[in-house]
Coordinates of C-alpha atoms and ligand atoms in Angstrom, one line a residue:
M213 CA 0.0 0.3 0.0
T214 CA 1.2 3.3 -0.9
P215 CA 1.9 5.6 2.3
P216 CA -0.7 8.1 2.9
G217 CA -0.1 11.6 1.7
I218 CA 0.7 14.6 3.7
H219 CA -3.3 16.3 4.1
T220 CA -4.1 12.6 5.6
L221 CA -1.2 12.3 7.9
A222 CA -2.3 15.8 9.0
I223 CA -5.6 14.9 9.7
H224 CA -5.5 11.5 11.2
A225 CA -1.9 10.4 12.0
G226 CA -1.7 9.5 15.6
E227 CA -5.2 9.0 16.3
S228 CA -7.8 6.5 16.7
P229 CA -11.9 6.6 17.8
D230 CA -11.9 7.2 21.5
P231 CA -12.3 3.4 22.9
T232 CA -14.5 4.4 25.7
T233 CA -17.2 7.0 23.8
G234 CA -16.3 6.5 20.4
A235 CA -15.6 10.2 19.8
L236 CA -14.0 10.9 16.6
V237 CA -12.4 14.0 17.7
P238 CA -9.4 13.4 20.6
P239 CA -10.9 13.8 23.5
L240 CA -9.3 17.0 25.6
H241 CA -7.9 15.3 28.5
L242 CA -7.8 17.7 31.1
T243 CA -6.7 15.7 34.3
A244 CA -3.4 16.1 35.9
T245 CA -3.6 12.3 37.7
F246 CA -4.8 9.0 36.5
H247 CA -6.5 6.1 38.3
L248 CA -3.7 3.5 38.7
G249 CA -6.4 0.6 39.2
T250 CA -4.8 -1.5 41.7
A251 CA -1.8 -1.5 43.9
E252 CA -0.3 -4.2 41.9
A253 CA -1.2 -2.5 38.3
G254 CA 0.3 0.6 40.2
A255 CA 3.5 -1.0 41.2
A256 CA 4.0 -2.5 37.7
I257 CA 3.5 1.0 35.9
F258 CA 6.0 2.7 38.2
A259 CA 8.4 -0.3 37.8
G260 CA 8.1 0.1 33.9
E261 CA 6.9 -3.3 33.5
Q262 CA 3.4 -2.1 32.4
E263 CA 2.2 1.0 30.1
G264 CA 0.0 3.3 31.7
F265 CA -0.8 6.9 32.3
V266 CA 0.3 8.2 35.8
Y267 CA 0.8 11.9 35.9
S268 CA 0.3 14.4 33.2
R269 CA 3.8 15.9 33.8
W270 CA 5.0 12.4 32.6
S271 CA 2.5 12.0 29.7
N272 CA -0.9 12.7 28.7
P273 CA -3.4 11.1 26.2
T274 CA -4.2 14.2 24.2
V275 CA -0.4 15.4 24.2
E276 CA 0.6 11.9 22.9
I277 CA -1.6 12.1 19.9
L278 CA 0.1 15.5 19.0
Q279 CA 3.3 13.6 19.4
R280 CA 2.2 11.1 17.3
R281 CA 1.3 13.1 14.4
V282 CA 4.2 15.5 14.4
A283 CA 6.6 12.5 14.5
A284 CA 4.7 11.4 11.4
L285 CA 5.1 14.8 9.6
E286 CA 8.7 14.8 10.2
H287 CA 9.3 11.4 9.1
A288 CA 10.5 10.5 12.8
Q289 CA 10.3 7.7 15.1
A290 CA 9.2 9.7 18.1
A291 CA 8.1 13.5 19.3
L292 CA 8.1 14.9 22.7
A293 CA 5.9 17.9 23.1
T294 CA 7.0 21.0 25.4
G295 CA 5.4 23.7 26.8
S296 CA 7.2 26.1 24.3
G297 CA 9.6 26.3 21.6
M298 CA 12.3 27.4 23.9
A299 CA 11.6 24.4 26.3
A300 CA 11.7 22.0 23.2
I301 CA 15.3 23.5 22.7
A302 CA 16.4 23.5 26.4
T303 CA 14.9 19.7 26.9
A304 CA 17.2 18.7 23.6
L305 CA 20.2 20.5 24.5
L306 CA 20.0 19.4 28.3
N307 CA 19.5 15.7 26.9
I308 CA 22.8 16.2 24.6
V309 CA 25.2 18.3 26.7
R310 CA 27.2 18.4 29.8
A311 CA 29.4 20.9 31.5
G312 CA 32.8 20.6 29.6
D313 CA 31.0 20.3 26.4
H314 CA 31.0 22.2 23.3
V315 CA 28.4 23.5 20.8
V316 CA 29.1 25.0 17.6
C317 CA 25.6 26.8 16.8
A318 CA 24.6 28.9 13.2
Q319 CA 25.0 32.5 14.0
A320 CA 21.8 33.3 12.3
V321 CA 19.3 31.7 14.8
Y322 CA 16.5 32.8 17.0
P323 CA 17.8 35.3 19.5
S324 CA 16.5 33.7 22.5
T325 CA 18.2 30.4 21.3
Y326 CA 21.3 32.3 21.1
H327 CA 21.0 33.7 24.5
L328 CA 20.3 30.3 25.8
L329 CA 23.3 28.9 24.6
D330 CA 25.4 31.9 25.0
V331 CA 24.6 32.8 28.7
E332 CA 22.4 30.6 30.4
L333 CA 24.3 27.1 29.4
R334 CA 27.6 28.9 29.6
A335 CA 26.9 29.4 33.0
L336 CA 26.5 25.9 33.3
G337 CA 30.1 25.4 31.8
I338 CA 28.9 24.5 28.2
A339 CA 30.9 26.6 25.6
T340 CA 29.3 27.7 22.2
T341 CA 30.7 29.1 19.1
F342 CA 28.6 30.7 16.8
V343 CA 29.5 30.5 13.3
D344 CA 28.5 31.5 9.7
A345 CA 26.6 28.1 8.8
T346 CA 25.8 29.2 5.4
D347 CA 29.7 28.2 4.7
W348 CA 30.1 24.6 5.6
Q349 CA 33.9 25.2 5.7
K350 CA 33.4 27.6 8.7
V351 CA 31.6 25.3 10.7
A352 CA 34.1 22.4 9.9
R353 CA 36.8 25.1 11.3
A354 CA 34.9 25.6 14.5
L355 CA 34.9 22.0 15.6
T356 CA 36.6 20.8 18.3
P357 CA 37.3 17.4 19.9
N358 CA 34.8 18.0 22.6
T359 CA 32.0 19.3 20.4
K360 CA 29.1 17.4 20.9
L361 CA 26.3 19.1 18.9
L362 CA 25.9 21.2 15.7
Y363 CA 22.9 23.3 16.1
L364 CA 21.2 25.0 13.0
E365 CA 18.0 26.8 12.2
T366 CA 17.0 27.1 8.4
P367 CA 15.8 29.0 7.4
G368 CA 17.0 31.2 10.0
N369 CA 15.0 33.9 11.9
P370 CA 14.6 36.6 11.0
L371 CA 17.0 36.9 8.0
L372 CA 16.1 33.8 6.2
T373 CA 19.4 32.7 5.6
L374 CA 19.9 28.7 4.6
C375 CA 22.3 26.0 5.9
D376 CA 23.0 22.9 3.6
L377 CA 21.5 20.3 5.5
A378 CA 22.7 17.5 3.9
A379 CA 26.5 18.7 3.8
L380 CA 26.6 19.6 7.7
A381 CA 25.1 16.6 8.6
H382 CA 27.6 14.2 6.7
L383 CA 30.5 16.7 8.6
A384 CA 29.1 16.2 12.1
R385 CA 28.5 12.4 11.5
A386 CA 31.8 11.8 10.1
R387 CA 33.0 13.3 13.7
G388 CA 30.2 11.7 15.9
I389 CA 28.6 15.1 16.4
I390 CA 25.0 15.3 16.8
T391 CA 23.0 17.6 14.8
L392 CA 20.0 19.3 15.6
A393 CA 17.5 21.7 13.1
D394 CA 14.9 24.1 14.4
N395 CA 12.4 23.6 11.4
T396 CA 9.9 26.1 12.6
F397 CA 9.8 28.5 9.8
A398 CA 10.0 25.9 7.2
T399 CA 7.3 23.5 8.7
P400 CA 7.4 19.8 7.9
I401 CA 5.2 20.7 4.7
N402 CA 8.3 22.7 3.2
Q403 CA 11.4 20.6 5.0
N404 CA 12.1 17.1 6.5
P405 CA 15.6 17.7 8.0
L406 CA 15.7 14.5 9.1
D407 CA 15.4 13.3 5.4
W408 CA 18.8 15.0 4.8
G409 CA 20.7 13.0 7.6
I410 CA 20.0 15.7 10.5
D411 CA 19.4 13.8 14.1
I412 CA 17.1 16.0 15.8
V413 CA 14.2 18.4 15.0
V414 CA 12.7 21.0 17.1
H415 CA 9.9 23.2 16.6
S416 CA 7.8 26.1 18.4
A417 CA 4.5 24.9 17.6
T418 CA 3.2 28.3 18.7
K419 CA 3.7 29.4 14.9
Y420 CA 2.7 27.2 11.8
L421 CA 1.6 23.9 13.4
C422 CA -0.7 25.8 15.9
G423 CA -1.4 28.5 13.2
H424 CA -3.9 30.2 14.7
G425 CA -2.2 32.0 17.2
D426 CA -3.6 31.0 20.2
A427 CA -1.5 28.4 22.3
V428 CA 2.2 28.4 22.8
G429 CA 3.9 25.2 22.7
G430 CA 7.1 23.3 21.3
I431 CA 7.9 19.9 20.1
I432 CA 11.2 17.7 19.6
V433 CA 11.2 14.7 17.2
G434 CA 13.9 12.0 16.4
G435 CA 15.0 8.7 17.2
A436 CA 12.9 6.9 19.8
D437 CA 15.8 6.4 22.1
F438 CA 16.7 10.2 22.2
I439 CA 12.9 11.0 22.5
Q440 CA 12.5 8.6 25.4
R441 CA 15.5 10.1 27.3
C442 CA 14.4 13.1 26.9
A443 CA 10.9 12.6 28.5
N444 CA 12.2 10.7 31.4
E445 CA 15.1 13.1 32.2
P446 CA 15.3 16.3 31.4
L447 CA 11.4 16.9 30.5
R448 CA 10.1 15.5 33.6
Y449 CA 12.7 16.9 36.0
F450 CA 12.8 20.3 34.4
G451 CA 9.6 20.2 34.2
G452 CA 8.7 22.2 30.8
V453 CA 5.7 20.1 29.9
L454 CA 2.8 21.2 27.2
S455 CA -0.6 21.7 28.8
P456 CA -3.6 19.1 27.3
F457 CA -5.5 22.0 26.1
N458 CA -2.6 23.7 24.3
A459 CA -2.1 20.1 22.7
Y460 CA -5.8 20.2 21.7
L461 CA -5.4 23.4 20.0
I462 CA -2.0 22.7 18.2
L463 CA -3.7 19.5 16.9
R464 CA -6.8 21.3 15.9
G465 CA -4.4 23.3 14.0
I466 CA -2.2 20.8 12.3
Q467 CA -5.1 19.3 10.5
T468 CA -4.9 22.3 8.0
L469 CA -1.1 22.7 8.2
P470 CA -0.7 21.6 4.3
L471 CA -3.6 23.9 2.9
R472 CA -2.2 26.9 5.1
V473 CA 1.4 26.4 4.6
E474 CA 0.6 26.2 0.6
R475 CA -1.2 29.6 0.6
H476 CA 1.6 31.2 3.0
N477 CA 4.1 30.0 0.4
A478 CA 2.0 31.6 -2.5
N479 CA 1.1 34.9 -0.4
A480 CA 4.6 35.6 0.5
L481 CA 6.2 34.8 -2.7
A482 CA 3.8 37.6 -4.3
V483 CA 4.7 40.0 -1.4
A484 CA 8.6 39.2 -2.0
R485 CA 8.1 40.0 -5.5
F486 CA 6.2 43.2 -5.1
L487 CA 8.7 44.6 -2.5
E488 CA 11.5 43.7 -4.5
Q489 CA 10.3 46.2 -7.5
H490 CA 9.2 48.9 -4.8
P491 CA 11.2 51.9 -4.8
Q492 CA 11.5 52.6 -1.3
V493 CA 12.7 49.0 -0.6
A494 CA 16.6 48.5 -0.7
S495 CA 17.0 44.7 -0.6
V496 CA 14.5 41.8 -0.1
S497 CA 15.0 38.4 1.4
Y498 CA 12.8 35.4 0.4
P499 CA 14.5 31.9 -0.4
G500 CA 12.0 31.5 -3.4
L501 CA 13.2 34.6 -5.1
A502 CA 16.0 34.0 -7.4
S503 CA 18.0 37.1 -5.7
H504 CA 18.5 35.2 -2.7
P505 CA 22.2 33.7 -2.4
Q506 CA 20.9 30.5 -1.6
H507 CA 18.1 30.0 -4.1
A508 CA 19.4 26.7 -5.6
L509 CA 19.9 25.3 -2.1
A510 CA 16.6 26.1 -1.3
R511 CA 15.0 24.6 -4.4
Q512 CA 17.3 21.8 -3.4
Q513 CA 16.3 21.1 0.3
M514 CA 12.8 22.8 0.5
R515 CA 9.6 21.9 -1.2
G516 CA 8.2 25.2 -0.8
F517 CA 9.6 28.6 0.4
G518 CA 7.6 29.7 3.5
G519 CA 5.7 32.8 4.7
M520 CA 8.1 34.4 5.8
V521 CA 9.6 37.7 4.0
C522 CA 12.4 40.2 5.4
F523 CA 13.1 43.5 3.8
E524 CA 15.3 46.6 4.5
L525 CA 14.1 50.2 3.7
K526 CA 16.0 52.6 2.0
G527 CA 14.9 55.1 4.7
G528 CA 16.6 53.1 7.6
V529 CA 15.0 52.9 11.2
A530 CA 12.8 55.8 10.5
A531 CA 11.3 54.6 7.5
G532 CA 10.7 51.2 9.5
A533 CA 8.9 53.3 12.1
R534 CA 6.7 55.2 9.7
L535 CA 5.6 52.2 8.0
M536 CA 4.8 50.2 10.8
N537 CA 2.7 52.7 11.9
A538 CA 1.0 53.2 8.6
V539 CA -0.1 49.7 7.9
K540 CA -3.5 48.9 8.9
L541 CA -4.1 45.1 7.6
C542 CA -0.7 43.9 9.0
S543 CA -0.6 43.7 12.9
L544 CA 2.5 45.2 14.6
A545 CA 3.2 42.2 16.5
V546 CA 6.1 39.6 17.4
S547 CA 5.6 35.6 16.7
L548 CA 4.9 34.5 13.4
G549 CA 2.9 31.5 11.3
D550 CA -0.6 33.1 12.3
T551 CA -3.3 33.4 9.7
R552 CA -3.1 37.1 10.0
T553 CA -0.3 39.0 8.8
L554 CA 2.4 40.1 11.3
I555 CA 4.9 43.0 10.9
T556 CA 7.7 43.3 13.2
H557 CA 11.1 45.4 13.7
P558 CA 13.7 42.8 15.0
A559 CA 16.1 45.4 16.2
S560 CA 13.7 47.0 18.8
T561 CA 11.6 43.7 19.4
T562 CA 12.9 40.3 19.2
H563 CA 16.8 41.0 18.8
S564 CA 16.8 43.8 21.6
V565 CA 17.7 40.7 23.9
V566 CA 21.3 40.4 22.1
S567 CA 23.7 43.4 22.0
R568 CA 23.9 45.8 18.9
A569 CA 27.1 44.5 18.0
Q570 CA 25.8 40.6 18.0
R571 CA 22.7 42.0 16.3
L572 CA 24.6 43.6 13.5
A573 CA 27.0 40.3 13.3
Q574 CA 24.1 38.4 12.4
G575 CA 23.3 40.9 10.0
V576 CA 20.0 42.3 11.7
T577 CA 20.3 45.6 10.6
D578 CA 18.9 48.9 11.9
G579 CA 16.1 49.3 9.3
L580 CA 15.5 45.7 8.9
V581 CA 11.4 44.7 8.5
R582 CA 10.1 41.3 8.9
L583 CA 6.8 40.2 7.6
S584 CA 5.1 36.8 8.3
V585 CA 2.8 36.7 5.7
G586 CA -0.8 35.8 6.5
L587 CA -3.3 34.1 4.8
E588 CA -5.6 36.9 3.9
D589 CA -6.3 37.9 0.3
V590 CA -2.8 38.6 -1.2
E591 CA -4.6 41.8 -3.1
D592 CA -5.3 43.0 0.6
I593 CA -2.0 42.6 2.0
L594 CA -0.4 44.2 -1.0
A595 CA -2.7 47.0 -1.1
D596 CA -1.8 47.6 2.4
L597 CA 1.9 47.5 1.9
E598 CA 1.6 49.6 -0.8
Q599 CA -0.3 52.2 1.6
G600 CA 2.1 51.8 4.3
L601 CA 5.2 52.3 1.7
A602 CA 3.4 55.4 0.3
A603 CA 3.3 56.9 3.9
I604 CA 6.7 56.9 4.1
S605 CA 7.5 59.2 1.3
N606 CA 4.6 61.6 1.9
F607 CA 6.0 62.0 5.2
Ligands
LCS101 N1 12.5 28.8 17.4 C1 12.5 30.0 16.6 C2 12.8 29.8 15.0 C3 11.5 30.7 16.7 O1 11.1 31.9 15.8 C4 10.9 31.0 18.0 C5 10.2 31.8 18.5 C6 11.3 30.0 19.2 C7 12.0 28.8 18.6 C8 10.9 29.9 20.5 O2 9.5 29.3 20.4 P1 8.5 30.0 21.6 O3 9.4 29.5 23.0 O4 8.3 31.1 21.4 O5 7.3 29.0 21.2 N2 10.0 33.1 17.5 C9 9.3 34.5 18.1 C10 9.6 35.4 17.2 O6 10.3 35.7 16.0 N3 9.1 36.4 17.6 O7 8.2 36.0 18.9 C11 8.5 34.7 19.1

């Protein structure tokens, strides 16, 4: 039998009708604890001799359906849901590195990830070297005998630079180094890092997986042993678990993920093309544009180019502020992957947690604007940007 298609998996993977009621929609199990049955059954569950739910910090049936579904979409053996994208990243990291270990991380990653490695984990004795991971030779030069992990994000937040997943996975594997890729921007619809040899994938499920901007969550996917250890050690004891309620919302959102991503891809390409020819715009970054320096790599490792677009206004930071105050349909808000089009100015928001020097080294200039292109009619998005850009020159 041919394997199910992506829309079928997004709707059905990991679920079956509820055995007690027949409910077709996975029930929301809002319970902290579970009846253990008998003293003997409870002891057997605790001893690991029998399967069973005990406590929702350990596992929860609604959360487990989400985990099975994302594992299927990412072509992975297993997945583990967490309370946020940062909890997914922290849990995965704490399952890999110990004091004395070294991490090599792509320079262009979500700034809170940068901070987690650069400040929080450094304080625990874990050193990180940040490199331009668009160039595999720079990555190779940064590896040391105690490098345990190569951390990647592709496309990177917010500049949309890419890492060559196959080349970097090959480089790391030859040296026994674990590879991890944050696939939040691409989604499993546009890219499956495990298929290119990456060991572990993380997502902020807050974004496209949920898709409606109403829940914070995260997920780690990878091999069954790795995921089991994440569940039994860092997640259980540091405690960054996902609420069953948020798992329910994210599961609901995932059913339309392939449909939504298709439209995010189409709307973002149209917006990128519009911006590229606009006289107020100095440059546009979108992996789907021929002008993107890694467009060939994008075509090779991605099936679609995503909903995120970045651009630099000729008028710099002042023009950016005017644009953000002039737009009406686009919402001035952080986060991404929502149905709504969101517009941000990274220098004053997401990237304010890193120093200006680090921000500039990452290529995040003062006048950079980031768009999470939503699912509205593209004509309406373009009209709003047009009038917003006109307001800059009319100032
Ligand atoms: N990874 C990436 C690529 C992200 O963009 C974010 C959040 C995270 C991980 C963390 O996920 P969270 O804990 O928020 O679920 N990115 C945000 C952004 O660009 N604006 O606001 C949040």
